[in-house]
């Protein structure tokens, strides 16, 4: 299924997430770390992409690129061994592979002790998120997910300097994205190369029993349902069966994406039922309230 058709037949609810670290002045210099900021999960993440580093396809007309970097712990200095790095992006025709067994332009790899990762792929192109709306052009970007057992999982995107629509896209132009708008340079082999180093952030642990209580399907009225599924230390959110967002735990039974949205607060009642208050911002700020309709545990 082509991306245009898929989007047109779905509710566009792009959700973004972000995080900032902190730097402190010790009297001589700045110290501390700034975790890599997060961004839109989008509706086209597919778990189970094959382990591979070369995503290029034979007979592709796309511009070959190399994307590489290092994954660091929250201190910004220590490389992470065995971090799982996944990327996905559209092809040169503005299409995501959402259904085929080939998982085109999708792949994952694990870092070694030096924390390094490297993918060979092609440069994605801009596309219109809603086919009949010229205001929904998205700049070229690559999605990335980094999973580490004892660090907060990261879902983010990288953009490209001087890229078309970077200045008008609400996520690429957000202050949180400034360090993810990258230069495309040439490496020693003459290939286009992008370097993106990642600093993970610390996670706030939440007991598995609490996750078990919160995950499930929630009825918010008007034949509208939200589903929450635990995925590593993230809470994936589906709306009416379509995956839209990833949320991280921030405390007090509350999960949120970046810029504060979406924000999901769960209230566990004395009779063990669970109520949901969910605030989203796309296309406008809206609050949903409901009760768990179907539980998994």
Coordinates of C-alpha atoms in Angstrom, one line a residue:
X1 CA 0.0 0.0 0.0
X2 CA 1.4 3.4 -0.9
X3 CA 1.9 6.0 1.8
X4 CA -0.5 8.5 0.2
X5 CA -3.4 6.0 0.2
X6 CA -2.7 4.8 3.7
X7 CA -2.7 8.4 5.1
X8 CA -5.7 9.4 3.2
X9 CA -7.7 6.6 4.6
X10 CA -6.5 7.3 8.2
X11 CA -6.9 10.0 10.7
X12 CA -3.7 12.1 10.6
X13 CA -2.6 12.4 14.2
X14 CA 1.2 12.9 14.0
X15 CA 2.5 13.0 17.5
X16 CA 5.9 14.3 18.5
X17 CA 8.1 13.8 21.5
X18 CA 11.1 15.6 22.9
X19 CA 13.5 15.8 25.8
X20 CA 16.2 18.1 27.0
X21 CA 19.1 17.5 29.3
X22 CA 20.9 20.0 31.5
X23 CA 24.3 21.7 31.7
X24 CA 25.7 23.1 34.9
X25 CA 28.5 25.6 35.4
X26 CA 31.0 24.4 38.0
X27 CA 33.0 27.6 38.1
X28 CA 35.4 26.6 35.4
X29 CA 33.4 25.0 32.6
X30 CA 30.0 23.5 31.8
X31 CA 29.4 19.9 32.8
X32 CA 26.6 17.5 32.3
X33 CA 24.9 16.0 29.3
X34 CA 22.2 16.7 26.8
X35 CA 20.2 13.6 25.8
X36 CA 19.3 13.4 22.1
X37 CA 15.8 14.7 21.6
X38 CA 13.0 12.6 20.4
X39 CA 10.5 13.1 17.6
X40 CA 7.5 11.7 15.7
X41 CA 7.0 8.0 15.8
X42 CA 4.6 8.3 12.9
X43 CA 2.2 5.7 11.7
X44 CA 4.7 3.5 9.8
X45 CA 7.0 1.9 12.4
X46 CA 7.2 -1.8 11.7
X47 CA 8.7 -4.0 14.4
X48 CA 10.6 -7.0 13.2
X49 CA 12.8 -5.3 10.5
X50 CA 15.7 -7.6 9.5
X51 CA 19.2 -7.2 11.0
X52 CA 21.2 -5.7 8.2
X53 CA 23.4 -2.7 7.6
X54 CA 22.9 -2.3 3.8
X55 CA 19.4 -1.1 2.9
X56 CA 20.2 -0.1 -0.7
X57 CA 18.1 -1.8 -3.4
X58 CA 19.3 -2.8 -6.9
X59 CA 18.1 -0.5 -9.6
X60 CA 17.1 2.3 -7.2
X61 CA 17.4 5.8 -8.5
X62 CA 17.9 7.3 -5.0
X63 CA 21.1 9.0 -3.9
X64 CA 23.3 6.6 -2.0
X65 CA 24.2 7.7 1.6
X66 CA 26.0 6.4 4.6
X67 CA 24.5 7.1 8.0
X68 CA 26.8 6.4 10.9
X69 CA 27.6 7.4 14.5
X70 CA 28.0 6.3 18.0
X71 CA 25.5 5.5 20.8
X72 CA 26.5 6.9 24.2
X73 CA 25.1 6.4 27.7
X74 CA 23.4 9.2 29.5
X75 CA 26.8 10.7 30.5
X76 CA 27.4 11.5 26.9
X77 CA 30.9 9.8 27.0
X78 CA 30.5 6.1 27.5
X79 CA 29.8 4.0 24.4
X80 CA 27.0 1.5 24.6
X81 CA 27.6 -2.1 23.7
X82 CA 24.7 -4.1 22.2
X83 CA 22.4 -1.1 21.7
X84 CA 19.8 -2.0 19.1
X85 CA 19.6 0.7 16.4
X86 CA 16.7 0.6 13.9
X87 CA 16.1 3.0 11.0
X88 CA 13.3 3.4 8.5
X89 CA 12.4 5.9 5.8
X90 CA 10.6 6.4 2.5
X91 CA 12.0 5.7 -0.9
X92 CA 12.9 8.1 -3.7
X93 CA 9.2 8.0 -4.8
X94 CA 7.8 9.2 -1.4
X95 CA 6.6 5.7 -0.5
X96 CA 7.1 3.7 2.7
X97 CA 7.1 -0.1 2.5
X98 CA 4.4 -0.8 5.1
X99 CA 3.4 -4.4 4.1
X100 CA 6.0 -6.3 2.1
X101 CA 8.2 -9.1 3.5
X102 CA 11.2 -7.2 2.1
X103 CA 11.0 -4.4 4.6
X104 CA 12.4 -2.0 2.1
X105 CA 14.5 0.8 3.6
X106 CA 14.1 -0.7 7.1
X107 CA 16.7 -2.4 9.1
X108 CA 18.4 -2.8 12.4
X109 CA 21.8 -3.6 13.9
X110 CA 23.5 -4.0 17.3
X111 CA 26.5 -1.9 18.4
X112 CA 29.7 -3.4 19.6
X113 CA 31.8 -2.2 22.5
X114 CA 32.8 1.0 20.7
X115 CA 29.1 2.0 20.4
X116 CA 29.4 2.5 16.6
X117 CA 26.6 1.9 14.1
X118 CA 26.6 2.3 10.3
X119 CA 23.9 1.9 7.6
X120 CA 24.1 2.2 3.8
X121 CA 20.9 3.5 2.3
X122 CA 19.6 6.2 0.0
X123 CA 18.5 9.8 0.7
X124 CA 14.8 9.9 1.4
X125 CA 12.7 12.7 -0.2
X126 CA 10.1 15.1 1.0
X127 CA 6.4 14.0 0.8
X128 CA 3.0 15.4 1.4
X129 CA 1.4 13.8 4.5
X130 CA -2.1 14.6 3.3
X131 CA -2.3 14.3 -0.5
X132 CA -4.7 17.2 -1.1
X133 CA -3.2 19.6 1.5
X134 CA -0.1 21.6 0.4
X135 CA 0.5 22.7 4.0
X136 CA 1.4 19.1 5.0
X137 CA 4.7 18.7 3.2
X138 CA 7.3 17.0 5.3
X139 CA 11.0 17.4 4.7
X140 CA 13.2 14.5 3.9
X141 CA 14.0 12.6 7.1
X142 CA 15.1 9.3 8.6
X143 CA 13.4 7.7 11.5
X144 CA 15.5 6.0 14.2
X145 CA 14.8 3.9 17.3
X146 CA 17.5 3.0 19.8
X147 CA 16.8 0.4 22.4
X148 CA 19.0 -0.1 25.5
X149 CA 17.8 -2.2 28.5
X150 CA 18.8 0.3 31.3
X151 CA 18.4 3.6 29.4
X152 CA 15.2 5.3 28.1
X153 CA 14.4 4.0 24.6
X154 CA 14.8 6.7 22.0
X155 CA 12.6 7.3 19.0
X156 CA 13.7 10.3 16.9
X157 CA 14.2 11.6 13.4
X158 CA 17.1 13.3 11.6
X159 CA 16.7 16.1 9.0
X160 CA 19.2 17.7 6.6
X161 CA 20.6 21.2 6.4
X162 CA 19.1 23.3 3.7
X163 CA 16.5 20.7 3.1
X164 CA 13.2 21.8 1.6
X165 CA 10.4 22.3 4.1
X166 CA 12.6 22.0 7.1
X167 CA 11.7 25.6 8.0
X168 CA 8.0 25.1 7.7
X169 CA 7.6 21.6 9.2
X170 CA 6.3 21.9 12.8
X171 CA 8.6 19.1 14.0
X172 CA 11.8 19.8 12.0
X173 CA 11.6 23.5 12.8
X174 CA 10.9 23.0 16.6
X175 CA 13.8 24.1 18.9
X176 CA 14.1 20.5 20.0
X177 CA 15.3 19.5 16.5
X178 CA 18.1 21.9 16.1
X179 CA 20.8 19.3 16.8
X180 CA 19.2 16.8 14.5
X181 CA 19.4 18.9 11.3
X182 CA 22.6 17.4 9.9
X183 CA 25.1 18.2 7.3
X184 CA 25.6 15.8 4.4
X185 CA 29.3 15.6 3.6
X186 CA 31.5 13.4 1.4
X187 CA 33.6 10.6 2.9
X188 CA 36.9 9.3 1.6
X189 CA 35.1 7.1 -0.9
X190 CA 33.2 10.0 -2.3
X191 CA 29.9 8.9 -0.9
X192 CA 27.4 11.2 0.8
X193 CA 27.8 10.7 4.5
X194 CA 25.7 11.7 7.6
X195 CA 27.1 11.5 11.1
X196 CA 24.7 11.3 14.0
X197 CA 25.9 10.6 17.5
X198 CA 23.2 9.7 20.0
X199 CA 23.2 10.3 23.8
X200 CA 20.6 8.2 25.6
X201 CA 18.6 9.5 28.6
X202 CA 17.9 7.9 32.0
X203 CA 14.7 6.1 32.4
X204 CA 12.2 6.4 35.2
X205 CA 11.4 2.7 36.1
X206 CA 7.8 1.6 36.5
X207 CA 6.8 -1.8 38.0
X208 CA 5.6 -4.4 35.5
X209 CA 2.5 -4.9 37.6
X210 CA 1.6 -1.3 37.0
X211 CA 2.1 -1.7 33.3
X212 CA -0.1 -4.7 33.4
X213 CA -2.9 -2.6 35.0
X214 CA -2.6 0.3 32.5
X215 CA -2.1 -1.5 29.2
X216 CA -5.3 -2.4 27.3
X217 CA -8.1 -0.9 25.2
X218 CA -9.9 2.2 26.3
X219 CA -13.3 3.4 25.2
X220 CA -13.5 7.2 25.0
X221 CA -16.9 7.5 23.5
X222 CA -18.2 8.2 20.0
X223 CA -17.0 4.8 18.8
X224 CA -13.4 5.9 19.5
X225 CA -10.9 3.7 21.1
X226 CA -7.3 4.1 22.3
X227 CA -5.0 1.1 22.9
X228 CA -1.9 1.2 25.0
X229 CA 0.8 -1.5 24.6
X230 CA 4.0 -1.9 26.5
X231 CA 7.1 -2.0 24.2
X232 CA 10.3 -2.2 26.1
X233 CA 10.2 0.9 28.3
X234 CA 7.8 2.8 26.0
X235 CA 4.1 2.8 25.9
X236 CA 2.8 2.6 22.3
X237 CA -0.5 4.2 21.6
X238 CA -2.9 3.2 18.9
X239 CA -6.0 5.1 17.9
X240 CA -8.8 2.9 16.4
X241 CA -6.2 0.2 15.6
X242 CA -3.6 2.5 14.0
X243 CA -0.2 3.0 15.7
X244 CA 0.4 6.7 16.2
X245 CA 2.7 7.5 19.1
X246 CA 5.2 6.3 21.6
X247 CA 5.1 7.7 25.2
X248 CA 7.6 7.6 28.0
X249 CA 6.9 7.4 31.7
X250 CA 7.4 10.7 33.6
X251 CA 5.9 9.7 37.0
X252 CA 2.6 9.6 38.8
X253 CA 1.0 7.1 36.3
X254 CA 1.5 9.7 33.5
X255 CA 3.2 9.1 30.1
X256 CA 3.9 11.8 27.5
X257 CA 5.4 12.6 24.3
X258 CA 7.5 15.7 23.7
X259 CA 6.3 19.2 23.9
X260 CA 4.0 17.7 26.5
X261 CA 1.8 15.9 24.0
X262 CA 0.2 13.5 23.8
X263 CA -0.1 13.1 27.6
X264 CA -1.9 10.1 29.1
X265 CA -2.8 10.0 32.8
X266 CA -4.1 6.8 34.2
X267 CA -6.2 6.7 37.4
X268 CA -6.4 3.2 39.1
X269 CA -9.6 2.9 41.0
X270 CA -10.2 1.0 44.2
X271 CA -12.2 -1.6 42.3
X272 CA -9.1 -2.0 40.0
X273 CA -10.8 -0.4 37.0
X274 CA -8.6 2.2 35.2
X275 CA -9.7 5.6 33.9
X276 CA -7.8 7.5 31.2
X277 CA -7.4 11.2 30.6
X278 CA -5.6 11.8 27.3
X279 CA -4.7 15.2 25.8
X280 CA -3.5 15.4 22.2
X281 CA -2.6 18.5 20.2
X282 CA -3.1 17.4 16.5
X283 CA -4.9 19.0 14.7
X284 CA -6.0 21.0 17.8
X285 CA -5.8 20.4 21.5
X286 CA -8.3 17.9 22.5
X287 CA -9.0 16.0 25.7
X288 CA -10.4 12.4 25.8
X289 CA -11.7 10.7 28.9
X290 CA -12.6 7.0 29.1
X291 CA -12.3 3.7 30.9
X292 CA -10.5 0.5 30.1
X293 CA -12.7 -1.5 27.9
X294 CA -10.5 -4.6 27.4
X295 CA -7.5 -5.6 29.5
X296 CA -4.7 -8.0 28.6
X297 CA -3.8 -9.3 32.0

